PDB file of C-alpha atoms in Angstrom:
ATOM      1  CA  ASP A 178    -107.183  21.269  88.713  1.00 60.00           C
ATOM      2  CA  ALA A 179    -105.722  24.764  89.103  1.00 64.00           C
ATOM      3  CA  LYS A 180    -105.836  26.386  92.523  1.00 82.00           C
ATOM      4  CA  THR A 181    -107.956  29.499  93.036  1.00 89.00           C
ATOM      5  CA  THR A 182    -107.680  32.380  95.497  1.00 91.00           C
ATOM      6  CA  GLN A 183    -110.670  34.469  96.535  1.00 94.00           C
ATOM      7  CA  PRO A 184    -111.191  37.098  99.237  1.00 95.00           C
ATOM      8  CA  THR A 185    -112.842  35.695 102.324  1.00 93.00           C
ATOM      9  CA  SER A 186    -115.633  38.257 102.443  1.00 96.00           C
ATOM     10  CA  MET A 187    -117.069  41.313 100.684  1.00 97.00           C
ATOM     11  CA  ASP A 188    -119.934  43.712 101.240  1.00 97.00           C
ATOM     12  CA  CYS A 189    -122.025  45.398  98.577  1.00 96.00           C
ATOM     13  CA  ALA A 190    -124.848  47.926  98.740  1.00 97.00           C
ATOM     14  CA  GLU A 191    -128.203  46.790  97.413  1.00 97.00           C
ATOM     15  CA  GLY A 192    -128.731  47.918  93.819  1.00 96.00           C
ATOM     16  CA  ARG A 193    -125.035  48.383  93.155  1.00 97.00           C
ATOM     17  CA  ALA A 194    -122.825  46.083  91.125  1.00 97.00           C
ATOM     18  CA  ALA A 195    -121.001  43.362  93.047  1.00 98.00           C
ATOM     19  CA  ASN A 196    -117.577  42.524  91.626  1.00 98.00           C
ATOM     20  CA  LEU A 197    -116.097  39.289  92.946  1.00 97.00           C
ATOM     21  CA  PRO A 198    -112.465  38.596  92.017  1.00 97.00           C
ATOM     22  CA  CYS A 199    -110.724  35.257  91.622  1.00 95.00           C
ATOM     23  CA  ASN A 200    -107.036  34.585  91.010  1.00 94.00           C
ATOM     24  CA  HIS A 201    -106.052  31.428  89.142  1.00 91.00           C
ATOM     25  CA  SER A 202    -102.471  32.057  88.064  1.00 90.00           C
ATOM     26  CA  THR A 203    -101.715  28.373  87.360  1.00 87.00           C
ATOM     27  CA  ILE A 204    -104.622  27.877  84.972  1.00 87.00           C
ATOM     28  CA  SER A 205    -103.806  25.824  81.898  1.00 84.00           C
ATOM     29  CA  GLY A 206    -104.963  26.527  78.368  1.00 82.00           C
ATOM     30  CA  ASN A 207    -107.897  24.115  78.302  1.00 81.00           C
ATOM     31  CA  GLU A 208    -109.263  24.755  81.789  1.00 83.00           C
ATOM     32  CA  TYR A 209    -112.553  26.553  82.261  1.00 86.00           C
ATOM     33  CA  VAL A 210    -113.507  29.038  84.962  1.00 89.00           C
ATOM     34  CA  TYR A 211    -116.782  28.167  86.717  1.00 89.00           C
ATOM     35  CA  TRP A 212    -118.727  30.129  89.308  1.00 93.00           C
ATOM     36  CA  TYR A 213    -121.202  28.737  91.789  1.00 92.00           C
ATOM     37  CA  ARG A 214    -122.889  30.213  94.811  1.00 95.00           C
ATOM     38  CA  GLN A 215    -124.472  28.737  97.907  1.00 93.00           C
ATOM     39  CA  ILE A 216    -127.132  30.555  99.836  1.00 92.00           C
ATOM     40  CA  HIS A 217    -127.280  29.540 103.482  1.00 87.00           C
ATOM     41  CA  SER A 218    -128.929  26.126 104.018  1.00 81.00           C
ATOM     42  CA  GLN A 219    -129.483  25.571 100.299  1.00 86.00           C
ATOM     43  CA  GLY A 220    -127.729  23.526  97.638  1.00 88.00           C
ATOM     44  CA  PRO A 221    -125.051  25.161  95.477  1.00 89.00           C
ATOM     45  CA  GLN A 222    -126.275  26.964  92.391  1.00 91.00           C
ATOM     46  CA  TYR A 223    -124.435  27.092  89.066  1.00 89.00           C
ATOM     47  CA  ILE A 224    -123.998  30.687  87.846  1.00 93.00           C
ATOM     48  CA  ILE A 225    -121.768  30.877  84.801  1.00 92.00           C
ATOM     49  CA  HIS A 226    -118.613  29.556  83.199  1.00 90.00           C
ATOM     50  CA  GLY A 227    -116.113  30.615  80.533  1.00 90.00           C
ATOM     51  CA  LEU A 228    -112.879  29.665  78.812  1.00 89.00           C
ATOM     52  CA  LYS A 229    -111.327  32.774  77.248  1.00 90.00           C
ATOM     53  CA  ASN A 230    -114.056  35.180  76.232  1.00 88.00           C
ATOM     54  CA  ASN A 231    -116.209  37.210  78.558  1.00 93.00           C
ATOM     55  CA  GLU A 232    -119.594  35.653  79.172  1.00 94.00           C
ATOM     56  CA  THR A 233    -122.970  37.005  80.225  1.00 96.00           C
ATOM     57  CA  ASN A 234    -126.213  35.338  81.174  1.00 94.00           C
ATOM     58  CA  GLU A 235    -129.361  36.335  83.031  1.00 93.00           C
ATOM     59  CA  MET A 236    -127.642  36.047  86.382  1.00 93.00           C
ATOM     60  CA  ALA A 237    -124.185  37.531  85.938  1.00 97.00           C
ATOM     61  CA  SER A 238    -121.235  38.471  83.761  1.00 97.00           C
ATOM     62  CA  LEU A 239    -117.842  36.807  83.804  1.00 97.00           C
ATOM     63  CA  ILE A 240    -114.779  38.827  82.839  1.00 97.00           C
ATOM     64  CA  ILE A 241    -111.597  36.830  82.219  1.00 96.00           C
ATOM     65  CA  THR A 242    -108.297  38.679  81.821  1.00 95.00           C
ATOM     66  CA  GLU A 243    -106.382  38.257  78.598  1.00 94.00           C
ATOM     67  CA  ASP A 244    -103.676  36.168  80.284  1.00 94.00           C
ATOM     68  CA  ARG A 245    -106.448  34.135  81.994  1.00 93.00           C
ATOM     69  CA  LYS A 246    -104.708  34.369  85.358  1.00 94.00           C
ATOM     70  CA  SER A 247    -107.695  36.045  87.002  1.00 95.00           C
ATOM     71  CA  SER A 248    -111.384  36.641  86.525  1.00 96.00           C
ATOM     72  CA  THR A 249    -114.224  38.713  87.978  1.00 97.00           C
ATOM     73  CA  LEU A 250    -117.822  37.728  88.489  1.00 98.00           C
ATOM     74  CA  ILE A 251    -120.147  40.711  88.197  1.00 98.00           C
ATOM     75  CA  LEU A 252    -123.664  40.806  89.612  1.00 97.00           C
ATOM     76  CA  PRO A 253    -124.919  43.987  87.936  1.00 96.00           C
ATOM     77  CA  HIS A 254    -127.618  45.011  90.424  1.00 95.00           C
ATOM     78  CA  ALA A 255    -127.142  43.113  93.656  1.00 96.00           C
ATOM     79  CA  THR A 256    -130.191  42.313  95.777  1.00 97.00           C
ATOM     80  CA  LEU A 257    -130.475  41.022  99.328  1.00 97.00           C
ATOM     81  CA  ARG A 258    -131.171  37.558  97.876  1.00 95.00           C
ATOM     82  CA  ASP A 259    -127.687  37.551  96.349  1.00 97.00           C
ATOM     83  CA  THR A 260    -126.156  37.249  99.828  1.00 97.00           C
ATOM     84  CA  ALA A 261    -124.297  33.928  99.599  1.00 97.00           C
ATOM     85  CA  VAL A 262    -120.900  32.262  99.450  1.00 94.00           C
ATOM     86  CA  TYR A 263    -119.501  32.489  95.917  1.00 96.00           C
ATOM     87  CA  TYR A 264    -117.104  29.828  94.664  1.00 92.00           C
ATOM     88  CA  CYS A 265    -114.694  30.133  91.763  1.00 92.00           C
ATOM     89  CA  ILE A 266    -113.572  26.807  90.299  1.00 87.00           C
ATOM     90  CA  VAL A 267    -111.026  26.178  87.573  1.00 84.00           C
ATOM     91  CA  SER A 268    -111.046  22.837  85.844  1.00 77.00           C
ATOM     92  CA  LEU A 269    -111.327  20.828  82.705  1.00 68.00           C
ATOM     93  CA  SER A 270    -114.750  20.138  81.351  1.00 60.00           C
ATOM     94  CA  GLY A 271    -115.496  16.608  80.225  1.00 48.00           C
ATOM     95  CA  SER A 272    -116.663  13.388  81.776  1.00 42.00           C
ATOM     96  CA  ALA A 273    -118.540  13.274  85.013  1.00 42.00           C
ATOM     97  CA  ARG A 274    -116.481  13.719  88.118  1.00 55.00           C
ATOM     98  CA  GLN A 275    -116.620  15.589  91.363  1.00 60.00           C
ATOM     99  CA  LEU A 276    -117.040  19.269  91.923  1.00 65.00           C
ATOM    100  CA  THR A 277    -114.479  20.650  94.373  1.00 70.00           C
ATOM    101  CA  PHE A 278    -115.179  23.926  96.114  1.00 74.00           C
ATOM    102  CA  GLY A 279    -112.551  26.047  97.806  1.00 76.00           C
ATOM    103  CA  SER A 280    -113.400  28.350 100.694  1.00 80.00           C
ATOM    104  CA  GLY A 281    -115.175  30.942  98.514  1.00 90.00           C
ATOM    105  CA  THR A 282    -116.162  34.565  99.146  1.00 95.00           C
ATOM    106  CA  GLN A 283    -118.976  35.428 101.531  1.00 95.00           C
ATOM    107  CA  LEU A 284    -120.854  38.248  99.795  1.00 97.00           C
ATOM    108  CA  THR A 285    -123.170  40.248 102.008  1.00 98.00           C
ATOM    109  CA  VAL A 286    -125.554  42.619 100.271  1.00 97.00           C
ATOM    110  CA  LEU A 287    -126.480  45.446 102.597  1.00 97.00           C
ATOM    111  CA  PRO A 288    -129.810  47.314 102.485  1.00 95.00           C
TER     112      PRO A 288
ATOM    113  CA  ASP B 156    -136.592  25.643  84.613  1.00 65.00           C
ATOM    114  CA  VAL B 157    -134.235  22.962  85.828  1.00 64.00           C
ATOM    115  CA  LYS B 158    -135.330  21.036  88.861  1.00 89.00           C
ATOM    116  CA  VAL B 159    -133.647  18.608  91.212  1.00 95.00           C
ATOM    117  CA  THR B 160    -135.745  17.475  94.144  1.00 95.00           C
ATOM    118  CA  GLN B 161    -134.787  15.513  97.232  1.00 95.00           C
ATOM    119  CA  SER B 162    -137.210  13.458  99.272  1.00 90.00           C
ATOM    120  CA  SER B 163    -136.716  15.218 102.600  1.00 91.00           C
ATOM    121  CA  ARG B 164    -135.252  18.493 103.829  1.00 92.00           C
ATOM    122  CA  TYR B 165    -134.688  17.211 107.351  1.00 95.00           C
ATOM    123  CA  LEU B 166    -134.376  13.650 108.597  1.00 97.00           C
ATOM    124  CA  VAL B 167    -133.631  12.188 112.019  1.00 97.00           C
ATOM    125  CA  LYS B 168    -132.656   8.526 112.256  1.00 97.00           C
ATOM    126  CA  ARG B 169    -131.292   6.207 114.919  1.00 97.00           C
ATOM    127  CA  THR B 170    -127.927   4.483 114.827  1.00 98.00           C
ATOM    128  CA  GLY B 171    -128.132   1.205 112.925  1.00 97.00           C
ATOM    129  CA  GLU B 172    -131.185   2.121 110.870  1.00 97.00           C
ATOM    130  CA  LYS B 173    -131.185   1.731 107.097  1.00 97.00           C
ATOM    131  CA  VAL B 174    -131.726   5.132 105.496  1.00 97.00           C
ATOM    132  CA  PHE B 175    -132.893   5.930 101.968  1.00 97.00           C
ATOM    133  CA  LEU B 176    -132.352   9.340 100.404  1.00 97.00           C
ATOM    134  CA  GLU B 177    -134.096   9.901  97.094  1.00 97.00           C
ATOM    135  CA  CYS B 178    -133.212  12.356  94.356  1.00 97.00           C
ATOM    136  CA  VAL B 179    -135.220  13.081  91.216  1.00 97.00           C
ATOM    137  CA  GLN B 180    -134.312  15.350  88.299  1.00 96.00           C
ATOM    138  CA  ASP B 181    -136.577  16.417  85.468  1.00 95.00           C
ATOM    139  CA  MET B 182    -133.923  17.588  83.021  1.00 90.00           C
ATOM    140  CA  ASP B 183    -133.174  14.257  81.318  1.00 92.00           C
ATOM    141  CA  HIS B 184    -129.577  14.503  82.576  1.00 91.00           C
ATOM    142  CA  GLU B 185    -127.270  11.529  82.167  1.00 91.00           C
ATOM    143  CA  ASN B 186    -125.049  12.273  85.175  1.00 90.00           C
ATOM    144  CA  MET B 187    -126.162  12.297  88.782  1.00 93.00           C
ATOM    145  CA  PHE B 188    -124.121  12.809  91.942  1.00 92.00           C
ATOM    146  CA  TRP B 189    -124.364  12.432  95.695  1.00 95.00           C
ATOM    147  CA  TYR B 190    -122.255  14.674  97.910  1.00 93.00           C
ATOM    148  CA  ARG B 191    -122.070  15.361 101.592  1.00 93.00           C
ATOM    149  CA  GLN B 192    -121.160  18.764 102.938  1.00 90.00           C
ATOM    150  CA  ASP B 193    -119.652  19.297 106.369  1.00 90.00           C
ATOM    151  CA  PRO B 194    -118.298  22.494 107.958  1.00 85.00           C
ATOM    152  CA  GLY B 195    -114.609  22.910 107.254  1.00 79.00           C
ATOM    153  CA  LEU B 196    -114.517  19.909 104.881  1.00 81.00           C
ATOM    154  CA  GLY B 197    -116.385  21.369 101.931  1.00 78.00           C
ATOM    155  CA  LEU B 198    -118.220  19.267  99.400  1.00 82.00           C
ATOM    156  CA  ARG B 199    -117.183  15.612  99.171  1.00 87.00           C
ATOM    157  CA  LEU B 200    -118.328  13.189  96.503  1.00 88.00           C
ATOM    158  CA  ILE B 201    -119.838   9.930  97.714  1.00 93.00           C
ATOM    159  CA  TYR B 202    -120.973   8.304  94.467  1.00 94.00           C
ATOM    160  CA  PHE B 203    -121.884   9.333  90.974  1.00 91.00           C
ATOM    161  CA  SER B 204    -123.705   7.725  88.085  1.00 93.00           C
ATOM    162  CA  TYR B 205    -123.260   8.481  84.405  1.00 89.00           C
ATOM    163  CA  ASP B 206    -126.074   6.265  83.142  1.00 91.00           C
ATOM    164  CA  VAL B 207    -128.886   4.028  84.302  1.00 94.00           C
ATOM    165  CA  LYS B 208    -127.558   1.136  86.392  1.00 92.00           C
ATOM    166  CA  MET B 209    -124.024   2.582  86.188  1.00 92.00           C
ATOM    167  CA  LYS B 210    -122.237   3.925  89.232  1.00 93.00           C
ATOM    168  CA  GLU B 211    -118.772   4.896  90.339  1.00 91.00           C
ATOM    169  CA  LYS B 212    -117.343   5.475  93.782  1.00 92.00           C
ATOM    170  CA  GLY B 213    -116.376   8.953  94.769  1.00 89.00           C
ATOM    171  CA  ASP B 214    -113.957   9.901  97.509  1.00 86.00           C
ATOM    172  CA  ILE B 215    -115.931   8.667 100.518  1.00 92.00           C
ATOM    173  CA  PRO B 216    -118.140   5.691  99.513  1.00 95.00           C
ATOM    174  CA  GLU B 217    -117.672   3.668 102.701  1.00 96.00           C
ATOM    175  CA  GLY B 218    -120.925   3.052 104.512  1.00 96.00           C
ATOM    176  CA  TYR B 219    -123.020   4.083 101.502  1.00 97.00           C
ATOM    177  CA  SER B 220    -124.503   2.442  98.445  1.00 97.00           C
ATOM    178  CA  VAL B 221    -126.511   3.825  95.535  1.00 97.00           C
ATOM    179  CA  SER B 222    -129.149   2.734  93.081  1.00 97.00           C
ATOM    180  CA  ARG B 223    -130.078   4.119  89.694  1.00 97.00           C
ATOM    181  CA  GLU B 224    -132.851   2.069  88.087  1.00 96.00           C
ATOM    182  CA  LYS B 225    -134.340   4.954  86.128  1.00 96.00           C
ATOM    183  CA  LYS B 226    -132.622   7.888  84.439  1.00 96.00           C
ATOM    184  CA  GLU B 227    -134.368  10.504  86.530  1.00 97.00           C
ATOM    185  CA  ARG B 228    -133.883   8.921  89.950  1.00 97.00           C
ATOM    186  CA  PHE B 229    -130.732   8.352  92.002  1.00 97.00           C
ATOM    187  CA  SER B 230    -130.980   6.908  95.489  1.00 97.00           C
ATOM    188  CA  LEU B 231    -128.422   6.997  98.278  1.00 98.00           C
ATOM    189  CA  ILE B 232    -128.606   4.241 100.888  1.00 98.00           C
ATOM    190  CA  LEU B 233    -126.990   4.260 104.298  1.00 97.00           C
ATOM    191  CA  GLU B 234    -126.882   0.548 105.089  1.00 94.00           C
ATOM    192  CA  SER B 235    -126.506   1.022 108.848  1.00 97.00           C
ATOM    193  CA  ALA B 236    -126.566   4.665 109.883  1.00 97.00           C
ATOM    194  CA  SER B 237    -123.880   5.890 112.238  1.00 97.00           C
ATOM    195  CA  THR B 238    -123.475   9.192 114.066  1.00 97.00           C
ATOM    196  CA  ASN B 239    -120.541  10.184 111.831  1.00 96.00           C
ATOM    197  CA  GLN B 240    -122.949  10.182 108.911  1.00 98.00           C
ATOM    198  CA  THR B 241    -124.780  13.153 110.361  1.00 97.00           C
ATOM    199  CA  SER B 242    -124.392  15.703 107.576  1.00 96.00           C
ATOM    200  CA  MET B 243    -125.994  17.714 104.792  1.00 95.00           C
ATOM    201  CA  TYR B 244    -126.523  15.463 101.750  1.00 97.00           C
ATOM    202  CA  LEU B 245    -126.704  17.081  98.345  1.00 95.00           C
ATOM    203  CA  CYS B 246    -127.796  15.545  95.076  1.00 95.00           C
ATOM    204  CA  ALA B 247    -126.801  17.051  91.725  1.00 92.00           C
ATOM    205  CA  SER B 248    -127.215  16.298  88.048  1.00 91.00           C
ATOM    206  CA  SER B 249    -125.548  17.375  84.832  1.00 87.00           C
ATOM    207  CA  SER B 250    -125.867  16.639  81.159  1.00 84.00           C
ATOM    208  CA  ARG B 251    -123.149  14.758  79.357  1.00 77.00           C
ATOM    209  CA  SER B 252    -122.954  17.455  76.691  1.00 73.00           C
ATOM    210  CA  ALA B 253    -122.576  20.327  79.180  1.00 63.00           C
ATOM    211  CA  GLY B 254    -119.697  18.715  80.978  1.00 57.00           C
ATOM    212  CA  ARG B 255    -119.105  17.777  84.545  1.00 56.00           C
ATOM    213  CA  TYR B 256    -118.983  21.176  86.162  1.00 65.00           C
ATOM    214  CA  GLU B 257    -122.329  22.573  85.081  1.00 80.00           C
ATOM    215  CA  GLN B 258    -124.136  20.756  87.826  1.00 86.00           C
ATOM    216  CA  TYR B 259    -127.593  21.497  89.188  1.00 89.00           C
ATOM    217  CA  PHE B 260    -128.176  20.809  92.833  1.00 92.00           C
ATOM    218  CA  GLY B 261    -131.166  19.880  94.909  1.00 94.00           C
ATOM    219  CA  PRO B 262    -132.030  21.724  98.147  1.00 92.00           C
ATOM    220  CA  GLY B 263    -130.224  19.192 100.319  1.00 94.00           C
ATOM    221  CA  THR B 264    -131.251  16.813 103.091  1.00 96.00           C
ATOM    222  CA  ARG B 265    -129.974  17.538 106.565  1.00 95.00           C
ATOM    223  CA  LEU B 266    -129.617  14.114 108.192  1.00 97.00           C
ATOM    224  CA  THR B 267    -129.119  13.697 111.913  1.00 97.00           C
ATOM    225  CA  VAL B 268    -128.222  10.257 113.251  1.00 98.00           C
ATOM    226  CA  THR B 269    -128.705   9.874 116.997  1.00 97.00           C
TER     227      THR B 269
END
């Protein structure tokens, strides 16, 4: 699996967009980009994933650069409940196997 | 809405006790997983199951066993609890069609072994 690099922490004002970057310069052509988050004392929560095209769902948008070496998770209107550690994972899809989290980005949404 | 439930949020057991952690999912998922999460060590896979009665060892299976008699239920068993098994235990499930990384997690069980 490709290695990812994320900032350790970020702050965002409530109601503003939160833009969380992830670098994955060694990504291969068939690897997906996945985002999860973990709110304190809860289980991780799947957010979104993508291969090449930008993706959007009810929770967030995922922007992947054309060379696929980096991506940005966008929470369009951050709320206090979005305060969590956000993990970017790059890997092949396919048969069941483990999920490996890096250190992630601690996002703090400020009132 | 997808739902993975775990039998307890907090559990305190004594060394040597046999411990059962239950996980139930209502999404008809084929794959189910047990992880433990410890500070500084991240998420580590204990066992996973890709079908009823099927199981495979993860990275740290020692001291644990699992049971999957029904599709919706995956149990983790600590045969003889030890203090180094004090941890947060997380269950997850995923569908075969969605691939391994679109996993849905339960709330976790914080187990303390004294």
